[in-house]
Amino acid sequence: MENVAGPVRDFGVHDKHEDSHAGEDDVARELRDKVRVLCWVMTGPDNHEKKAIHVKRTWGTRCNILIFMSSKEDESLPAVALPIGEGRENLWGKTREAYRYVWEHYKEQADWFMKADDDTYVVLENLRYMLSSYNSSDPIAFGHKFKPYVKQGYFSGGAGYVLSKEATKRFVEKGLNDSKICRQDPGGAEDVEMGKCLANLDVKAGDSRDSYGRGRFFPFVPEHHLVPGHVTKDFWFWTYIYYPVKEGLDCCSDTAVSFHYVSPNEMYVLEYLIYHLKPFGVRSNLQGTAAPPPDHDLKATPWPGPPD
């Protein structure tokens, strides 16, 4: 794709006092104080200016706390230099150290702790809306659930996943120092190892879908999920997904939370489409807390996949 690097200068914002924006986020601001989300973003020195800065300028502004995890410190983001190298072979180790860092430094300042990549786009208002139905003192986590390797399922790393305060506490204080619970070396697939670790800690793999069974966390860009046939049935995705998935508009919740593989330019496009473009005469009817998902009691058996 051409011109995906993102704007060099700040994107700018519309004035919050304009007619179409005045008072529009009062409810979201209130919920921001009640459902405190710390976002930590996986990045590296080569991507500080290529990707991370665009997260900071777009969706990252809506996190209660935003921290980038790298192997090099960068106060302008801010990025933390973790004691581990870069590369896919170190993603699990980096995730371990990142959660250790945020727990040790911010455990009293957040209720939920979300991991995202520097090419993930997150709608924080919808995340808080979903989480408002849950108690952060319960051991639970949410994301896009896959079914291999872990009986209760595990969450796609690229789509992002969020751990409750209790889940984070168990992971850091119990799991990180016990080889019987969590893998101790930095190798292995980050999302699979996290899934195994959380299951060993009795942290529930929650159902992040809306009450209609439509997804909220997505491992690809919107186009790949929305356009029927774009992801062919022989692609690995269809054998991994835990819950049934439909193509077309039924794929995706009106309160979607995240998309992955989003280029810097696409982040700004999503910013405009989500927060600025407003069809006249159309309003949202969302109120209160989110209705429970179909598998709220977490007793569903994994979906066998689409018919041949």
CSV table of C-alpha atoms in Angstrom, one decimal:
chain,number,residue,atom,x,y,z
A,1,MET,CA,0.0,0.0,0.0
A,2,GLU,CA,1.3,3.4,-0.9
A,3,ASN,CA,1.7,6.3,1.5
A,4,VAL,CA,1.2,4.4,4.7
A,5,ALA,CA,3.8,6.1,6.8
A,6,GLY,CA,1.5,8.6,8.4
A,7,PRO,CA,1.6,12.4,8.5
A,8,VAL,CA,4.8,14.0,9.6
A,9,ARG,CA,3.1,16.8,11.5
A,10,ASP,CA,0.3,16.5,14.1
A,11,PHE,CA,-3.0,15.5,12.5
A,12,GLY,CA,-5.0,18.2,14.4
A,13,VAL,CA,-8.5,18.0,16.0
A,14,HIS,CA,-11.8,19.6,15.6
A,15,ASP,CA,-12.7,22.0,18.3
A,16,LYS,CA,-14.8,20.3,21.0
A,17,HIS,CA,-17.1,23.3,21.2
A,18,GLU,CA,-18.2,23.0,17.6
A,19,ASP,CA,-21.9,22.3,17.1
A,20,SER,CA,-21.3,18.7,16.1
A,21,HIS,CA,-19.0,18.0,19.0
A,22,ALA,CA,-20.2,20.0,22.0
A,23,GLY,CA,-21.1,17.6,24.9
A,24,GLU,CA,-20.9,14.5,22.7
A,25,ASP,CA,-18.4,12.6,24.9
A,26,ASP,CA,-19.8,13.5,28.4
A,27,VAL,CA,-20.8,9.9,29.0
A,28,ALA,CA,-17.5,8.5,27.7
A,29,ARG,CA,-15.6,10.9,29.9
A,30,GLU,CA,-17.6,9.8,33.0
A,31,LEU,CA,-16.9,6.1,32.1
A,32,ARG,CA,-13.2,6.9,31.7
A,33,ASP,CA,-13.0,7.7,35.4
A,34,LYS,CA,-14.9,4.6,36.4
A,35,VAL,CA,-13.2,2.1,34.1
A,36,ARG,CA,-9.5,3.0,34.2
A,37,VAL,CA,-7.6,1.3,31.4
A,38,LEU,CA,-3.8,1.2,31.2
A,39,CYS,CA,-2.6,0.6,27.6
A,40,TRP,CA,0.8,-0.7,27.0
A,41,VAL,CA,1.9,-1.0,23.4
A,42,MET,CA,4.5,-3.4,22.0
A,43,THR,CA,7.0,-1.5,19.9
A,44,GLY,CA,10.7,-1.3,19.1
A,45,PRO,CA,13.3,1.4,18.4
A,46,ASP,CA,12.9,1.2,14.7
A,47,ASN,CA,9.1,1.9,15.1
A,48,HIS,CA,9.1,4.7,17.6
A,49,GLU,CA,8.8,7.3,14.8
A,50,LYS,CA,7.3,5.1,12.2
A,51,LYS,CA,4.4,3.6,14.1
A,52,ALA,CA,4.3,4.3,17.9
A,53,ILE,CA,4.0,8.1,17.5
A,54,HIS,CA,0.8,7.6,15.4
A,55,VAL,CA,-0.7,5.5,18.2
A,56,LYS,CA,0.1,8.3,20.6
A,57,ARG,CA,-1.6,10.9,18.3
A,58,THR,CA,-4.7,8.8,17.7
A,59,TRP,CA,-6.4,6.2,19.9
A,60,GLY,CA,-3.7,6.3,22.6
A,61,THR,CA,-4.9,9.7,23.8
A,62,ARG,CA,-8.0,8.0,25.2
A,63,CYS,CA,-6.2,5.5,27.5
A,64,ASN,CA,-6.0,6.5,31.2
A,65,ILE,CA,-2.3,5.6,31.0
A,66,LEU,CA,-0.3,5.0,27.8
A,67,ILE,CA,3.1,3.4,27.8
A,68,PHE,CA,5.2,2.0,25.0
A,69,MET,CA,7.4,-1.1,25.6
A,70,SER,CA,10.6,-1.2,23.7
A,71,SER,CA,14.3,-2.0,24.2
A,72,LYS,CA,15.3,1.6,24.1
A,73,GLU,CA,14.0,4.5,26.3
A,74,ASP,CA,12.2,7.4,24.6
A,75,GLU,CA,10.8,10.0,26.9
A,76,SER,CA,8.8,11.6,24.1
A,77,LEU,CA,6.4,8.7,23.8
A,78,PRO,CA,7.1,7.6,26.6
A,79,ALA,CA,8.9,4.3,25.8
A,80,VAL,CA,10.3,2.0,28.5
A,81,ALA,CA,13.6,0.1,27.8
A,82,LEU,CA,12.8,-3.4,28.9
A,83,PRO,CA,15.8,-5.7,29.7
A,84,ILE,CA,15.2,-7.9,26.7
A,85,GLY,CA,16.1,-7.8,23.0
A,86,GLU,CA,13.9,-7.2,19.9
A,87,GLY,CA,12.6,-9.8,17.5
A,88,ARG,CA,9.7,-12.3,17.4
A,89,GLU,CA,11.7,-14.8,19.4
A,90,ASN,CA,11.5,-12.3,22.3
A,91,LEU,CA,7.9,-11.3,22.2
A,92,TRP,CA,6.9,-13.6,25.1
A,93,GLY,CA,9.8,-12.4,27.2
A,94,LYS,CA,8.9,-8.8,26.3
A,95,THR,CA,5.2,-9.3,27.3
A,96,ARG,CA,6.3,-10.8,30.6
A,97,GLU,CA,8.5,-7.9,31.5
A,98,ALA,CA,6.0,-5.3,30.3
A,99,TYR,CA,3.3,-6.7,32.6
A,100,ARG,CA,5.8,-6.8,35.4
A,101,TYR,CA,6.6,-3.2,34.8
A,102,VAL,CA,3.1,-1.8,34.6
A,103,TRP,CA,2.0,-3.8,37.7
A,104,GLU,CA,5.0,-2.6,39.8
A,105,HIS,CA,4.5,1.0,38.7
A,106,TYR,CA,0.8,1.5,38.1
A,107,LYS,CA,-1.2,-1.2,39.9
A,108,GLU,CA,-3.1,1.4,42.0
A,109,GLN,CA,-3.8,3.7,39.0
A,110,ALA,CA,-5.7,1.3,36.7
A,111,ASP,CA,-8.4,-1.4,36.8
A,112,TRP,CA,-7.7,-3.1,33.5
A,113,PHE,CA,-4.3,-3.6,31.8
A,114,MET,CA,-4.4,-3.9,28.0
A,115,LYS,CA,-1.7,-5.1,25.6
A,116,ALA,CA,-1.7,-3.9,22.0
A,117,ASP,CA,0.8,-3.8,19.1
A,118,ASP,CA,1.9,-0.6,17.4
A,119,ASP,CA,-0.2,-1.5,14.4
A,120,THR,CA,-3.4,-2.2,16.5
A,121,TYR,CA,-6.2,0.4,16.6
A,122,VAL,CA,-8.3,0.4,19.7
A,123,VAL,CA,-11.7,2.2,20.4
A,124,LEU,CA,-11.3,2.8,24.1
A,125,GLU,CA,-14.9,4.0,24.6
A,126,ASN,CA,-16.2,0.6,23.4
A,127,LEU,CA,-13.7,-1.3,25.4
A,128,ARG,CA,-14.8,0.5,28.6
A,129,TYR,CA,-18.4,0.0,27.6
A,130,MET,CA,-17.8,-3.8,27.4
A,131,LEU,CA,-15.7,-3.9,30.6
A,132,SER,CA,-18.3,-1.9,32.6
A,133,SER,CA,-20.3,-5.1,32.9
A,134,TYR,CA,-17.5,-6.8,34.7
A,135,ASN,CA,-15.6,-6.4,38.0
A,136,SER,CA,-11.8,-5.9,37.7
A,137,SER,CA,-11.4,-7.8,41.0
A,138,ASP,CA,-12.5,-11.0,39.2
A,139,PRO,CA,-9.8,-13.1,37.4
A,140,ILE,CA,-10.8,-12.6,33.8
A,141,ALA,CA,-9.3,-11.5,30.4
A,142,PHE,CA,-10.8,-10.6,27.0
A,143,GLY,CA,-9.7,-10.5,23.4
A,144,HIS,CA,-10.2,-12.4,20.1
A,145,LYS,CA,-10.4,-16.0,21.3
A,146,PHE,CA,-8.6,-18.8,19.4
A,147,LYS,CA,-9.1,-22.5,20.2
A,148,PRO,CA,-5.9,-24.5,19.7
A,149,TYR,CA,-3.3,-25.2,22.4
A,150,VAL,CA,-5.4,-24.1,25.4
A,151,LYS,CA,-8.6,-25.8,26.4
A,152,GLN,CA,-10.4,-22.6,27.4
A,153,GLY,CA,-9.0,-20.7,24.5
A,154,TYR,CA,-6.3,-18.0,24.2
A,155,PHE,CA,-6.3,-14.5,22.7
A,156,SER,CA,-4.8,-13.2,19.5
A,157,GLY,CA,-1.8,-11.0,20.3
A,158,GLY,CA,-2.3,-8.7,17.4
A,159,ALA,CA,-5.9,-7.9,18.2
A,160,GLY,CA,-4.9,-7.0,21.7
A,161,TYR,CA,-6.1,-8.4,24.9
A,162,VAL,CA,-7.0,-6.9,28.3
A,163,LEU,CA,-6.5,-8.4,31.8
A,164,SER,CA,-8.4,-7.5,34.9
A,165,LYS,CA,-6.5,-6.2,37.9
A,166,GLU,CA,-6.8,-9.5,39.6
A,167,ALA,CA,-5.7,-11.4,36.4
A,168,THR,CA,-2.7,-9.1,36.2
A,169,LYS,CA,-1.9,-9.6,39.9
A,170,ARG,CA,-1.9,-13.3,39.5
A,171,PHE,CA,0.2,-13.2,36.3
A,172,VAL,CA,2.9,-11.0,37.8
A,173,GLU,CA,3.0,-12.2,41.4
A,174,LYS,CA,2.4,-15.9,40.9
A,175,GLY,CA,3.0,-16.8,37.3
A,176,LEU,CA,6.2,-15.0,36.4
A,177,ASN,CA,8.3,-16.8,39.0
A,178,ASP,CA,6.8,-20.3,38.8
A,179,SER,CA,7.9,-22.5,35.9
A,180,LYS,CA,5.0,-24.8,36.6
A,181,ILE,CA,2.6,-22.0,35.8
A,182,CYS,CA,4.2,-19.9,33.1
A,183,ARG,CA,7.1,-20.4,30.7
A,184,GLN,CA,10.2,-18.8,32.1
A,185,ASP,CA,12.4,-18.3,29.0
A,186,PRO,CA,11.5,-15.6,26.4
A,187,GLY,CA,10.8,-18.0,23.6
A,188,GLY,CA,7.5,-19.4,22.4
A,189,ALA,CA,4.5,-17.7,20.8
A,190,GLU,CA,3.5,-14.7,23.0
A,191,ASP,CA,-0.2,-15.1,22.8
A,192,VAL,CA,-0.2,-18.9,23.2
A,193,GLU,CA,2.1,-18.7,26.2
A,194,MET,CA,0.0,-16.1,27.8
A,195,GLY,CA,-3.1,-18.2,27.2
A,196,LYS,CA,-1.5,-21.2,28.9
A,197,CYS,CA,-0.3,-19.1,31.8
A,198,LEU,CA,-3.7,-17.5,32.4
A,199,ALA,CA,-5.4,-20.9,32.3
A,200,ASN,CA,-2.9,-22.3,34.9
A,201,LEU,CA,-3.7,-19.3,37.1
A,202,ASP,CA,-7.5,-19.9,36.8
A,203,VAL,CA,-8.0,-16.7,34.9
A,204,LYS,CA,-11.1,-17.0,32.7
A,205,ALA,CA,-10.9,-16.4,29.0
A,206,GLY,CA,-14.0,-14.3,28.6
A,207,ASP,CA,-16.4,-13.9,25.7
A,208,SER,CA,-15.8,-10.4,24.2
A,209,ARG,CA,-18.6,-10.6,21.7
A,210,ASP,CA,-21.7,-8.4,21.9
A,211,SER,CA,-25.1,-9.8,22.8
A,212,TYR,CA,-25.8,-10.6,19.1
A,213,GLY,CA,-22.7,-12.8,18.9
A,214,ARG,CA,-20.8,-10.3,16.8
A,215,GLY,CA,-17.0,-9.8,17.4
A,216,ARG,CA,-15.4,-6.9,19.1
A,217,PHE,CA,-11.6,-7.7,18.8
A,218,PHE,CA,-10.2,-8.4,15.4
A,219,PRO,CA,-6.9,-9.8,14.2
A,220,PHE,CA,-7.0,-8.1,10.8
A,221,VAL,CA,-8.1,-4.7,9.3
A,222,PRO,CA,-11.8,-4.1,9.0
A,223,GLU,CA,-11.9,-4.9,5.2
A,224,HIS,CA,-10.7,-8.4,5.8
A,225,HIS,CA,-13.5,-9.2,8.2
A,226,LEU,CA,-16.3,-7.2,6.5
A,227,VAL,CA,-15.9,-8.3,2.8
A,228,PRO,CA,-17.2,-11.8,2.3
A,229,GLY,CA,-14.6,-14.1,0.7
A,230,HIS,CA,-11.7,-11.8,1.4
A,231,VAL,CA,-10.3,-14.3,3.9
A,232,THR,CA,-10.5,-17.6,2.0
A,233,LYS,CA,-11.7,-20.7,3.8
A,234,ASP,CA,-8.4,-22.4,3.5
A,235,PHE,CA,-6.7,-19.7,5.5
A,236,TRP,CA,-5.6,-20.7,9.1
A,237,PHE,CA,-7.9,-18.2,10.7
A,238,TRP,CA,-11.0,-20.4,10.1
A,239,THR,CA,-9.5,-23.3,12.0
A,240,TYR,CA,-8.4,-21.2,14.9
A,241,ILE,CA,-11.5,-19.1,15.8
A,242,TYR,CA,-13.3,-20.3,19.0
A,243,TYR,CA,-16.7,-18.8,18.3
A,244,PRO,CA,-18.8,-18.9,15.1
A,245,VAL,CA,-18.0,-16.1,12.7
A,246,LYS,CA,-20.2,-14.6,10.0
A,247,GLU,CA,-19.0,-12.6,7.0
A,248,GLY,CA,-20.4,-9.3,5.9
A,249,LEU,CA,-21.8,-6.8,8.4
A,250,ASP,CA,-22.8,-9.6,10.8
A,251,CYS,CA,-19.1,-10.2,11.5
A,252,CYS,CA,-18.6,-7.1,13.5
A,253,SER,CA,-20.2,-5.4,16.5
A,254,ASP,CA,-21.4,-1.8,16.4
A,255,THR,CA,-19.2,-1.5,19.5
A,256,ALA,CA,-16.1,-3.1,18.0
A,257,VAL,CA,-13.0,-2.6,20.1
A,258,SER,CA,-9.9,-3.3,18.0
A,259,PHE,CA,-8.4,-4.1,14.6
A,260,HIS,CA,-4.9,-5.2,13.7
A,261,TYR,CA,-2.4,-4.6,10.9
A,262,VAL,CA,-3.6,-1.0,10.7
A,263,SER,CA,-1.1,1.3,9.0
A,264,PRO,CA,-0.3,4.7,10.4
A,265,ASN,CA,-2.3,6.4,7.6
A,266,GLU,CA,-5.3,4.1,8.3
A,267,MET,CA,-5.2,5.1,11.9
A,268,TYR,CA,-6.0,8.7,11.0
A,269,VAL,CA,-8.7,7.6,8.6
A,270,LEU,CA,-10.3,5.6,11.4
A,271,GLU,CA,-10.0,8.6,13.7
A,272,TYR,CA,-12.0,10.7,11.2
A,273,LEU,CA,-14.6,8.0,10.5
A,274,ILE,CA,-15.2,7.1,14.1
A,275,TYR,CA,-15.0,10.4,15.9
A,276,HIS,CA,-15.8,13.1,13.3
A,277,LEU,CA,-18.0,11.9,10.4
A,278,LYS,CA,-21.6,12.2,11.6
A,279,PRO,CA,-24.6,11.4,9.4
A,280,PHE,CA,-27.2,14.0,10.1
A,281,GLY,CA,-30.3,12.8,12.1
A,282,VAL,CA,-28.7,9.6,13.2
A,283,ARG,CA,-28.0,9.1,16.9
A,284,SER,CA,-26.8,6.3,19.1
A,285,ASN,CA,-29.2,4.4,21.4
A,286,LEU,CA,-26.5,2.9,23.6
A,287,GLN,CA,-27.2,3.4,27.2
A,288,GLY,CA,-26.2,1.8,30.5
A,289,THR,CA,-23.9,-1.2,30.5
A,290,ALA,CA,-23.4,-3.7,27.7
A,291,ALA,CA,-25.7,-6.7,27.5
A,292,PRO,CA,-24.1,-10.0,28.2
A,293,PRO,CA,-22.5,-12.0,25.4
A,294,PRO,CA,-24.0,-15.4,24.2
A,295,ASP,CA,-21.3,-17.4,26.2
A,296,HIS,CA,-21.4,-15.3,29.3
A,297,ASP,CA,-21.2,-18.5,31.5
A,298,LEU,CA,-18.2,-19.7,29.4
A,299,LYS,CA,-19.7,-23.2,28.8
A,300,ALA,CA,-19.8,-23.1,25.0
A,301,THR,CA,-17.8,-25.8,23.1
A,302,PRO,CA,-15.4,-24.5,20.4
A,303,TRP,CA,-16.9,-23.9,16.9
A,304,PRO,CA,-15.8,-26.7,14.5
A,305,GLY,CA,-15.4,-24.2,11.7
A,306,PRO,CA,-17.3,-23.3,8.5
A,307,PRO,CA,-18.7,-26.1,6.4
A,308,ASP,CA,-16.6,-27.2,3.4
